[in-house]
Steps between C-alpha positions, in 0.01 A plus 500: 500500500637839407514774756566871497733625771431815696872578495462766230442746787849436641675829569841371608634166379832387648690221324762337722772360278651626176580178320374367168147418623462842662621675188270301274209603723600865482524483121145359492358755745628812323308400187167512683297822545365364830844449652542603865546871550835456674745210459810450712754225432750396767802290404759361740770502233665833411427466127170512304343175379719286276475173311626230737488244220803677351718471811675197350624675182595795721714270713651346186607847382265489201289798613543826688291580812312782325363250247303327775308812612131485408430873556716772650391716793396784269233280341327447834494875559359559152216260585423683824633211709703552816798264501680431828816292465743352750239468775342186638153495652538378858144514630150500358236637739170374361287660770618852411586421136856624535840354423845588624834449324840429652590867456212603729278621216128450567235496228124462511327288236159413367624179338831311510644251252763266638742421219796408717619212284711216634845412628730202443395191694798443728553142620490452875846350539806575714725763347239679292587825679869490394656779294517417133145357489274697266161495334433618144188718491596864453757746368697489824528121470610533137775745602619263773511209258687709245769568762515127577542415132780753453679384815489134396504192720254216552138610476219256576146571383224324693209428266480350152193691386489794262632761744781279628619411151488861388698607806757228438539590134523870586781431744681280249473755221604795715792340682844417364619274778185360659383140533122472521306198628122459494335280762157357418310298759304315231661250267461739206517871424177699473301195604176701527512610136699240306482127441806279544623530140479879484659532841793282396546703182511815709745350748733381223503845341573679827768247594671554166505871576688438822239475776529218752149353538432291810156336514345302783675741735345553842666787684543442875733777618740778406839528663700819559832621630581684824403832340153376412563464127351198323762249389315181406167323469408153625251262339294224659696228317826617653632703209671832573553784252727800545307826489627856523143614432154341504202632302155383612257471209271220618159662488330803649304589813217756485568823690183478708637623834355853473152363439540238772606754762207722399262216582409400146426134432820337377638154433802480272388831349232760571166337423288671233166436331430508125517882504840494674339634818646389833308436822490881532287655221725808503807293415585298188801280429661425167767279349756291683389608849140380460334159520181400317327164536813350651732621221784750514662651194842543343427526127395821327205362301261440791618820671422705190147356507474597865600854406214526249247395764638725773527805275137455395388450861682810624354710219144375549487303176302177480723192506427127527791469741824306491512129431804277480553366150751266336824673413765417247856585592736638240846511646838604378784349695824662392415501132320164508130535421243281678121483490291278723155447647304220660646187663874446477466121518248284310247277669387158378207670326714731290613446144847648462622651174862610490749633250870573536747655259842429647692724257280804560451428867121510470261288702121489515270279703121511503269319742161399357199361683210387279636712218529819707828666599555506875864601511803585291871561545705674231876553515689705241244578232188606693301651212224239531452555873230771488300297244513192721382706796216653300379154396527375858287788633244444225482127571554427131493137391817459295478135404453594134828693489698284738776429248560870438490618861874511553596675178288806439173669589427564133524129415279412794243767415474368143427150625250624754322706238493211258366266766225744589394508135505118487773515241741218441848630562809283496811589685687194379711691247606771745871578520468526878632209706244301694462613860623260758229365728643416839 
């Protein structure tokens, strides 16, 4: 059921956080004639919003810091928005609708949006507090890692997902005398996105580039010297690796503490309804700090959909509300392109179609159930990925173009069209190789 919010009468909207989600919301709000009369944005970092996705090429020396900036401070002023940087909101007084920053600044509000993002999930192990242990979430982290790369030594990255691999590759590219190891708790890299074949292809490529990949690695403690500097890591199986620095990139934790201390309902994140409203109707939450129907968020696609709903709600525009939806993930790991959605491993009910071109380094695998696509993994050439995802969302029965599925959307569309017209089309003379059914 659609609803119309009464938030169009908001005089003063305060957005706490100046990350990518916050900035996307601001961009949406300024386009609306019913935007709040006064908008204030408070960011804990000293710089305006920037693209965190580009921190890895920044670390690698492939980009300059200015290239990450989404809008400079002058743009906010031109839009009539007050931008406060380098201040963190310490307290949120819901009874008086005021907030106070760590500088002692106090503001009143009619409505607040919590867009406080997330922080690296730090393992609860001995030694995690040692010097030389870093996360990789912001510009300050990127600067610290750049210094590590230039100094050289043994750097160990904890986490074999996208962020960990990008951090490892950035260190390797930037440093001249640095040895980089990646520790992955699972038996394969990017186990949430890739199947075994694609993961092994990725690992082989990164190993050839000079990274030391250690899978099945369960970290139990960090060891340091008398000065409190990390010197080594210890694994559950008894292995020990030298480490002059350790980078934690093993997931994120929502920054929900401000909402929790203000008495909002929280679990892992700040709980919101389909309109991104918290347990206090005068407060919304957005992005990585919020939790909806048990889910928290780390990818931009669902967060961008949240922004659309929240912007409409704030401006008093009818909206059906936010709903979780399947997402496809297009990733670029250090120049290697990946596209994936759905299950990473087939079940007994799946038909598996796969194709691999060893010379080109391309791999495609499609999971079918009763003729419908339920999942796909593409490594290298990912051009077919969006078409697969479109067919999966539509629930298209692709039995009639099964032989063409791995080689081109155009071929598949021709066969589908012919089948729908009850035409007799033969694919026997095609120059394409026959897909391998696993």
